[in-house]
Amino acid sequence: MKIGLFPGSFDPVTNGHLDIINRAKELFDRLIVAVAVNDSKTSTAMFTLRERQKLLKEVCKGIPRVEIICFDGLLLDAVKKYKAVSVVRGLRAISDFEYEFQMAMMNREITSDYDTIFLMASHSYSFVSSRMIKELVRFGGDVSPFVPPAVVREMKKHRNIRTKVK
Ligand code: PNS
């Protein structure tokens, strides 16, 4: 069984993430979507890991062979635990590349047990980011074109709350 792991903060999941999930699942027998802590984003977190996982489960309900988990350790430990052969990451613009390159190379230096596969974001999602979605919501903007309806619903409840990451 070929298992892929798609890690990310997913704070919150966007239509861009869903596009990557739908495309990545075609490359594997099973795709694990792994909600994780990004240390550099903890101060801007809107949802806890569990809340993000719950939302992902809700919006991925109809998608076969996809499982949602969360972890708060190292990515490479999660890869080992779930026996993934590849990590999947989405790339939007050239500005994503430097960070992705560093992360993939750093992890590869520690373990060469898996490869990182990059999927180019579809054109219509190439500008969508969770960070901008949170900012839009906090200032009362309409995010419904960029995220699933369940996320719109939960963001309305959370817009004035800054939550802890775990
Ligand atoms: O959606 P993001 O914020 O770009 O995802 C980044 C994420 C969560 C995949 C990355 O921060 C991560 O792998 N975190 C787990 C901890 C870890 O392994 N850090 C070392 C990366 S070299």
Coordinates of N, CA and C and ligand atoms in Angstrom, one line a residue:
M1 N 0.9 -1.2 0.0 CA 0.0 0.0 0.0 C 0.9 1.2 0.0
K2 N 0.7 2.1 -1.0 CA 1.5 3.4 -1.1 C 0.7 4.5 -0.3
I3 N 1.4 5.0 0.7 CA 0.8 6.0 1.6 C 1.5 7.3 1.4
G4 N 0.7 8.4 1.2 CA 1.3 9.7 1.1 C 0.8 10.5 2.3
L5 N 1.7 11.5 2.7 CA 1.3 12.3 3.8 C 1.4 13.8 3.5
F6 N 0.3 14.5 3.6 CA 0.2 15.9 3.3 C 0.1 16.7 4.6
P7 N 1.3 17.3 5.1 CA 1.3 18.0 6.3 C 1.0 19.5 6.1
G8 N 0.5 20.1 7.1 CA 0.3 21.6 7.0 C -0.3 22.1 8.3
S9 N -0.4 23.4 8.4 CA -1.0 24.0 9.6 C -2.5 24.0 9.4
F10 N -3.0 24.2 8.2 CA -4.5 24.1 7.9 C -5.3 25.0 8.9
D11 N -4.8 26.2 9.1 CA -5.5 27.1 10.1 C -6.1 28.3 9.5
P12 N -7.2 28.1 8.7 CA -8.0 26.9 8.5 C -7.7 26.3 7.2
V13 N -8.3 25.1 6.9 CA -8.3 24.5 5.6 C -9.0 25.4 4.5
T14 N -8.3 25.6 3.4 CA -8.9 26.4 2.3 C -9.3 25.6 1.1
N15 N -9.9 26.2 0.1 CA -10.2 25.5 -1.1 C -8.9 25.1 -1.8
G16 N -7.9 25.9 -1.6 CA -6.6 25.5 -2.2 C -6.1 24.2 -1.6
H17 N -6.2 24.0 -0.3 CA -5.8 22.8 0.3 C -6.6 21.6 -0.2
L18 N -7.9 21.9 -0.3 CA -8.8 20.8 -0.8 C -8.5 20.4 -2.2
D19 N -8.1 21.3 -3.0 CA -7.6 21.0 -4.4 C -6.4 20.1 -4.4
I20 N -5.4 20.4 -3.5 CA -4.2 19.6 -3.4 C -4.6 18.2 -2.9
I21 N -5.5 18.1 -1.9 CA -5.9 16.8 -1.3 C -6.5 16.0 -2.4
N22 N -7.5 16.5 -3.2 CA -8.1 15.8 -4.2 C -7.2 15.3 -5.3
R23 N -6.2 16.1 -5.7 CA -5.2 15.7 -6.7 C -4.2 14.7 -6.1
A24 N -3.8 14.9 -4.9 CA -2.7 14.1 -4.3 C -3.3 12.7 -4.0
K25 N -4.5 12.6 -3.7 CA -5.1 11.2 -3.3 C -5.0 10.3 -4.6
E26 N -5.0 10.9 -5.8 CA -4.9 10.0 -7.0 C -3.5 9.4 -7.1
L27 N -2.5 9.9 -6.4 CA -1.2 9.4 -6.5 C -0.8 8.3 -5.6
F28 N -1.7 8.1 -4.6 CA -1.5 7.1 -3.5 C -2.7 6.2 -3.3
D29 N -2.4 5.1 -2.6 CA -3.5 4.2 -2.2 C -4.3 4.9 -1.0
R30 N -3.5 5.6 -0.2 CA -4.1 6.3 0.9 C -3.4 7.6 1.2
L31 N -4.1 8.6 1.5 CA -3.5 9.9 1.7 C -3.8 10.3 3.2
I32 N -2.8 10.6 3.9 CA -3.0 11.1 5.3 C -2.7 12.6 5.3
V33 N -3.8 13.3 5.7 CA -3.6 14.7 5.8 C -3.3 15.0 7.3
A34 N -2.1 15.6 7.5 CA -1.6 15.7 8.9 C -1.5 17.1 9.4
V35 N -2.4 17.4 10.3 CA -2.4 18.8 10.9 C -1.3 18.9 11.9
A36 N -0.4 19.9 11.7 CA 0.8 20.0 12.5 C 1.0 21.4 13.0
V37 N 2.0 21.6 13.9 CA 2.3 22.9 14.4 C 3.4 23.4 13.6
N38 N 3.2 24.7 13.1 CA 4.3 25.4 12.5 C 4.7 26.5 13.5
D39 N 5.9 26.3 14.1 CA 6.4 27.1 15.2 C 6.3 28.6 14.9
S40 N 6.5 29.0 13.6 CA 6.5 30.4 13.3 C 5.2 31.0 13.1
K41 N 4.1 30.2 13.2 CA 2.7 30.7 13.1 C 1.9 30.6 14.3
T42 N 2.5 30.2 15.5 CA 1.7 29.9 16.7 C 1.0 31.2 17.2
S43 N 1.7 32.4 17.0 CA 1.1 33.6 17.6 C -0.1 34.1 16.8
T44 N -0.3 33.6 15.6 CA -1.4 34.0 14.7 C -2.5 32.9 14.6
A45 N -2.4 31.9 15.4 CA -3.3 30.7 15.2 C -4.7 31.2 15.6
M46 N -5.7 30.7 14.8 CA -7.1 31.0 15.1 C -7.7 29.7 15.7
F47 N -7.3 28.5 15.2 CA -8.0 27.3 15.7 C -6.9 26.4 16.4
T48 N -7.3 25.6 17.3 CA -6.4 24.6 17.9 C -6.2 23.5 16.9
L49 N -5.2 22.6 17.2 CA -5.0 21.5 16.3 C -6.2 20.6 16.2
R50 N -6.9 20.3 17.3 CA -8.1 19.5 17.3 C -9.2 20.1 16.5
E51 N -9.4 21.4 16.6 CA -10.4 22.1 15.9 C -10.1 22.1 14.4
R52 N -8.9 22.2 14.0 CA -8.5 22.1 12.6 C -8.7 20.7 12.0
Q53 N -8.4 19.7 12.9 CA -8.6 18.4 12.4 C -10.1 18.1 12.2
K54 N -10.9 18.6 13.2 CA -12.4 18.4 13.1 C -12.9 19.0 11.8
L55 N -12.5 20.2 11.6 CA -13.0 20.9 10.4 C -12.5 20.2 9.1
L56 N -11.3 19.7 9.1 CA -10.8 19.0 7.9 C -11.6 17.7 7.7
K57 N -11.9 17.0 8.8 CA -12.7 15.8 8.7 C -14.1 16.1 8.1
E58 N -14.7 17.2 8.6 CA -16.0 17.6 8.1 C -16.0 17.9 6.6
V59 N -15.0 18.6 6.1 CA -15.0 19.0 4.7 C -14.4 17.9 3.8
C60 N -13.7 16.9 4.4 CA -13.2 15.8 3.5 C -14.1 14.6 3.6
K61 N -15.2 14.7 4.2 CA -16.1 13.6 4.6 C -16.4 12.7 3.3
G62 N -16.6 13.3 2.2 CA -17.0 12.5 1.0 C -15.8 12.1 0.2
I63 N -14.6 12.4 0.6 CA -13.4 12.1 -0.2 C -12.8 10.7 0.2
P64 N -12.8 9.7 -0.7 CA -12.4 8.4 -0.4 C -10.9 8.3 -0.2
R65 N -10.4 7.4 0.7 CA -9.0 7.0 0.9 C -8.2 8.2 1.6
V66 N -8.9 9.1 2.2 CA -8.2 10.2 2.8 C -8.5 10.1 4.3
E67 N -7.4 10.3 5.1 CA -7.6 10.2 6.6 C -7.0 11.4 7.2
I68 N -7.6 12.0 8.2 CA -7.1 13.2 8.8 C -6.5 12.9 10.2
I69 N -5.3 13.3 10.4 CA -4.7 13.0 11.8 C -4.1 14.4 12.2
C70 N -3.6 14.4 13.5 CA -2.8 15.6 13.9 C -1.6 15.1 14.7
F71 N -0.5 15.9 14.7 CA 0.7 15.5 15.5 C 1.3 16.8 15.9
D72 N 2.1 16.8 17.0 CA 2.7 18.0 17.4 C 4.2 17.8 17.6
G73 N 4.8 16.8 16.9 CA 6.2 16.5 16.9 C 6.8 16.9 15.6
L74 N 7.9 16.1 15.2 CA 8.6 16.3 14.0 C 7.8 15.7 12.8
L75 N 7.9 16.3 11.7 CA 7.3 15.7 10.5 C 7.9 14.4 10.1
L76 N 9.2 14.3 10.3 CA 9.8 13.0 9.9 C 9.4 11.8 10.8
D77 N 9.0 12.1 12.1 CA 8.5 11.1 12.9 C 7.1 10.7 12.5
A78 N 6.3 11.6 12.1 CA 5.0 11.3 11.6 C 5.1 10.4 10.3
V79 N 6.0 10.8 9.5 CA 6.2 10.0 8.2 C 6.5 8.6 8.5
K80 N 7.4 8.4 9.5 CA 7.8 7.0 9.9 C 6.6 6.3 10.6
K81 N 5.9 7.0 11.5 CA 4.8 6.4 12.2 C 3.7 5.9 11.2
Y82 N 3.4 6.7 10.2 CA 2.3 6.3 9.3 C 2.8 5.6 8.0
K83 N 4.1 5.3 8.0 CA 4.7 4.5 6.9 C 4.5 5.1 5.6
A84 N 4.6 6.5 5.5 CA 4.4 7.2 4.2 C 5.6 7.1 3.4
V85 N 5.4 6.9 2.1 CA 6.6 6.9 1.2 C 6.9 8.3 0.6
S86 N 5.9 9.2 0.7 CA 6.2 10.6 0.2 C 5.4 11.6 1.1
V87 N 6.0 12.8 1.1 CA 5.3 13.9 1.7 C 4.9 14.8 0.6
V88 N 3.6 15.3 0.6 CA 3.1 16.1 -0.4 C 3.0 17.6 0.1
R89 N 3.5 18.5 -0.7 CA 3.3 19.9 -0.4 C 2.8 20.7 -1.6
G90 N 2.0 21.7 -1.4 CA 1.5 22.5 -2.5 C 2.5 23.7 -2.7
L91 N 2.7 24.1 -3.9 CA 3.5 25.3 -4.2 C 2.6 26.3 -5.0
R92 N 2.5 27.5 -4.4 CA 1.7 28.5 -5.1 C 2.6 29.4 -6.0
A93 N 3.5 30.0 -5.4 CA 4.3 31.0 -6.2 C 5.8 30.7 -5.9
I94 N 6.6 31.4 -6.5 CA 8.1 31.3 -6.3 C 8.4 31.6 -4.9
S95 N 7.6 32.5 -4.3 CA 7.9 32.9 -2.9 C 7.8 31.7 -1.9
D96 N 7.0 30.7 -2.3 CA 6.9 29.5 -1.4 C 8.1 28.6 -1.5
F97 N 8.8 28.8 -2.6 CA 9.8 27.8 -3.0 C 11.0 27.7 -1.9
E98 N 11.5 28.9 -1.5 CA 12.6 28.9 -0.7 C 12.4 28.2 0.6
Y99 N 11.2 28.4 1.3 CA 10.9 27.8 2.5 C 10.7 26.3 2.3
E100 N 10.0 25.9 1.2 CA 9.8 24.5 0.9 C 11.1 23.8 0.6
F101 N 12.0 24.4 -0.1 CA 13.3 23.8 -0.4 C 14.0 23.6 0.8
Q102 N 14.1 24.6 1.7 CA 14.9 24.4 3.0 C 14.3 23.3 3.8
M103 N 13.0 23.3 3.9 CA 12.3 22.2 4.8 C 12.6 20.8 4.2
A104 N 12.4 20.7 2.9 CA 12.6 19.4 2.3 C 14.0 18.9 2.4
M105 N 15.0 19.8 2.2 CA 16.4 19.5 2.2 C 16.8 19.2 3.7
M106 N 16.3 19.9 4.6 CA 16.7 19.7 6.0 C 16.2 18.3 6.4
N107 N 15.0 18.0 6.1 CA 14.4 16.7 6.5 C 15.1 15.6 5.7
R108 N 15.5 15.8 4.5 CA 16.2 14.8 3.7 C 17.6 14.6 4.3
E109 N 18.2 15.6 4.8 CA 19.6 15.5 5.4 C 19.5 14.6 6.6
I110 N 18.4 14.6 7.3 CA 18.2 13.8 8.6 C 17.8 12.4 8.2
T111 N 16.9 12.3 7.3 CA 16.5 10.9 6.8 C 16.2 10.9 5.3
S112 N 16.7 9.9 4.7 CA 16.4 9.8 3.2 C 15.3 8.8 2.9
D113 N 14.5 8.5 4.0 CA 13.5 7.5 3.8 C 12.3 7.8 2.9
Y114 N 12.2 9.1 2.7 CA 11.0 9.5 1.9 C 11.4 10.7 1.0
D115 N 10.6 10.9 0.0 CA 10.7 12.1 -0.9 C 9.6 13.1 -0.7
T116 N 9.9 14.3 -1.0 CA 8.8 15.3 -1.0 C 8.3 15.6 -2.4
I117 N 7.0 15.5 -2.6 CA 6.5 15.8 -3.9 C 5.7 17.1 -3.9
F118 N 6.0 18.0 -4.8 CA 5.3 19.3 -4.9 C 4.3 19.3 -6.0
L119 N 3.1 19.7 -5.6 CA 2.0 19.9 -6.6 C 1.8 21.4 -6.7
M120 N 1.8 21.8 -8.0 CA 1.6 23.3 -8.2 C 0.1 23.6 -8.0
A121 N -0.1 24.6 -7.2 CA -1.5 25.1 -7.0 C -2.2 25.3 -8.3
S122 N -3.5 25.0 -8.3 CA -4.3 25.3 -9.5 C -4.4 26.8 -9.6
H123 N -4.5 27.3 -10.8 CA -4.4 28.8 -11.1 C -5.4 29.5 -10.2
S124 N -6.6 29.0 -10.0 CA -7.6 29.8 -9.3 C -7.4 29.8 -7.8
Y125 N -6.4 29.0 -7.3 CA -6.1 29.1 -5.9 C -4.7 29.6 -5.6
S126 N -4.0 30.0 -6.6 CA -2.6 30.3 -6.5 C -2.3 31.5 -5.5
F127 N -3.4 32.2 -5.2 CA -3.2 33.4 -4.3 C -3.8 33.2 -2.9
V128 N -4.5 32.0 -2.7 CA -5.2 31.8 -1.5 C -4.3 31.3 -0.4
S129 N -4.3 32.0 0.8 CA -3.5 31.6 1.9 C -4.4 31.7 3.2
S130 N -4.1 30.8 4.2 CA -4.9 30.8 5.4 C -4.6 32.1 6.1
R131 N -3.4 32.6 6.0 CA -3.0 33.9 6.7 C -3.9 35.0 6.3
M132 N -4.1 35.1 5.0 CA -4.9 36.2 4.4 C -6.4 36.0 4.7
I133 N -6.8 34.8 4.7 CA -8.2 34.5 5.0 C -8.5 34.9 6.5
K134 N -7.6 34.6 7.4 CA -7.8 35.0 8.8 C -7.9 36.5 8.9
E135 N -7.0 37.2 8.2 CA -7.0 38.7 8.3 C -8.3 39.2 7.7
L136 N -8.8 38.7 6.6 CA -10.0 39.1 6.0 C -11.2 39.0 7.0
V137 N -11.2 37.8 7.7 CA -12.3 37.5 8.6 C -12.3 38.5 9.8
R138 N -11.1 38.7 10.3 CA -10.9 39.6 11.5 C -11.4 41.0 11.2
F139 N -11.3 41.4 10.0 CA -11.8 42.7 9.6 C -13.1 42.7 8.9
G140 N -13.8 41.6 9.1 CA -15.2 41.5 8.6 C -15.4 41.3 7.1
G141 N -14.3 40.8 6.4 CA -14.4 40.5 5.0 C -15.2 39.2 4.7
D142 N -15.6 39.0 3.4 CA -16.3 37.8 3.0 C -15.2 36.8 2.5
V143 N -15.1 35.6 3.2 CA -14.1 34.7 2.7 C -14.8 33.5 2.0
S144 N -16.1 33.5 1.8 CA -16.8 32.4 1.2 C -16.3 31.9 -0.2
P145 N -15.6 32.8 -1.0 CA -15.1 32.3 -2.2 C -13.9 31.4 -2.1
F146 N -13.2 31.5 -0.9 CA -11.9 30.9 -0.7 C -11.9 29.6 0.2
V147 N -12.9 29.5 1.0 CA -12.9 28.3 1.9 C -14.3 27.6 1.9
P148 N -14.3 26.3 2.3 CA -15.6 25.6 2.3 C -16.6 26.3 3.3
P149 N -17.9 26.1 3.1 CA -18.9 26.7 4.0 C -18.7 26.4 5.5
A150 N -18.3 25.2 5.8 CA -18.1 24.8 7.2 C -17.0 25.7 7.9
V151 N -16.0 26.1 7.1 CA -15.0 27.0 7.6 C -15.5 28.4 7.8
V152 N -16.3 28.9 6.8 CA -16.9 30.2 7.0 C -17.7 30.2 8.3
R153 N -18.5 29.2 8.5 CA -19.3 29.1 9.8 C -18.4 29.2 11.0
E154 N -17.4 28.4 11.1 CA -16.5 28.3 12.3 C -15.7 29.6 12.4
M155 N -15.3 30.2 11.3 CA -14.5 31.4 11.4 C -15.3 32.6 12.0
K156 N -16.6 32.6 11.7 CA -17.4 33.6 12.2 C -17.4 33.6 13.7
K157 N -17.4 32.3 14.3 CA -17.5 32.2 15.7 C -16.1 32.6 16.3
H158 N -15.0 32.4 15.6 CA -13.7 32.5 16.2 C -13.0 33.9 15.8
R159 N -13.7 34.7 15.1 CA -13.0 35.8 14.5 C -12.3 36.8 15.6
N160 N -12.9 36.8 16.8 CA -12.3 37.7 17.8 C -11.5 36.9 18.8
I161 N -11.3 35.6 18.6 CA -10.6 34.8 19.6 C -9.2 34.4 19.1
R162 N -8.2 34.6 19.9 CA -6.9 34.0 19.5 C -6.7 32.8 20.4
T163 N -6.6 31.6 19.8 CA -6.5 30.4 20.6 C -5.1 29.9 20.7
K164 N -4.9 29.1 21.7 CA -3.6 28.4 21.8 C -3.5 27.3 20.8
V165 N -2.2 26.9 20.5 CA -2.1 26.0 19.4 C -2.5 24.6 19.7
K166 N -2.2 24.1 21.0 CA -2.5 22.7 21.3 C -3.8 22.6 22.1
Ligands
PNS1 O1 1.0 24.9 6.3 P1 2.4 25.2 6.8 O2 2.4 26.1 8.0 O3 3.3 25.7 5.7 O4 3.0 23.8 7.3 C1 4.3 23.7 7.8 C2 4.5 22.4 8.6 C3 3.5 22.2 9.7 C4 4.4 21.2 7.6 C5 6.0 22.4 9.2 O5 6.1 23.5 10.1 C6 6.3 21.1 10.0 O6 6.7 20.1 9.4 N1 6.1 21.1 11.3 C7 6.4 20.0 12.1 C8 7.7 20.2 12.9 C9 8.9 19.9 12.1 O7 9.1 18.8 11.6 N2 9.7 21.0 11.9 C10 10.9 20.9 11.1 C11 10.7 21.3 9.7 S1 12.3 21.2 8.9

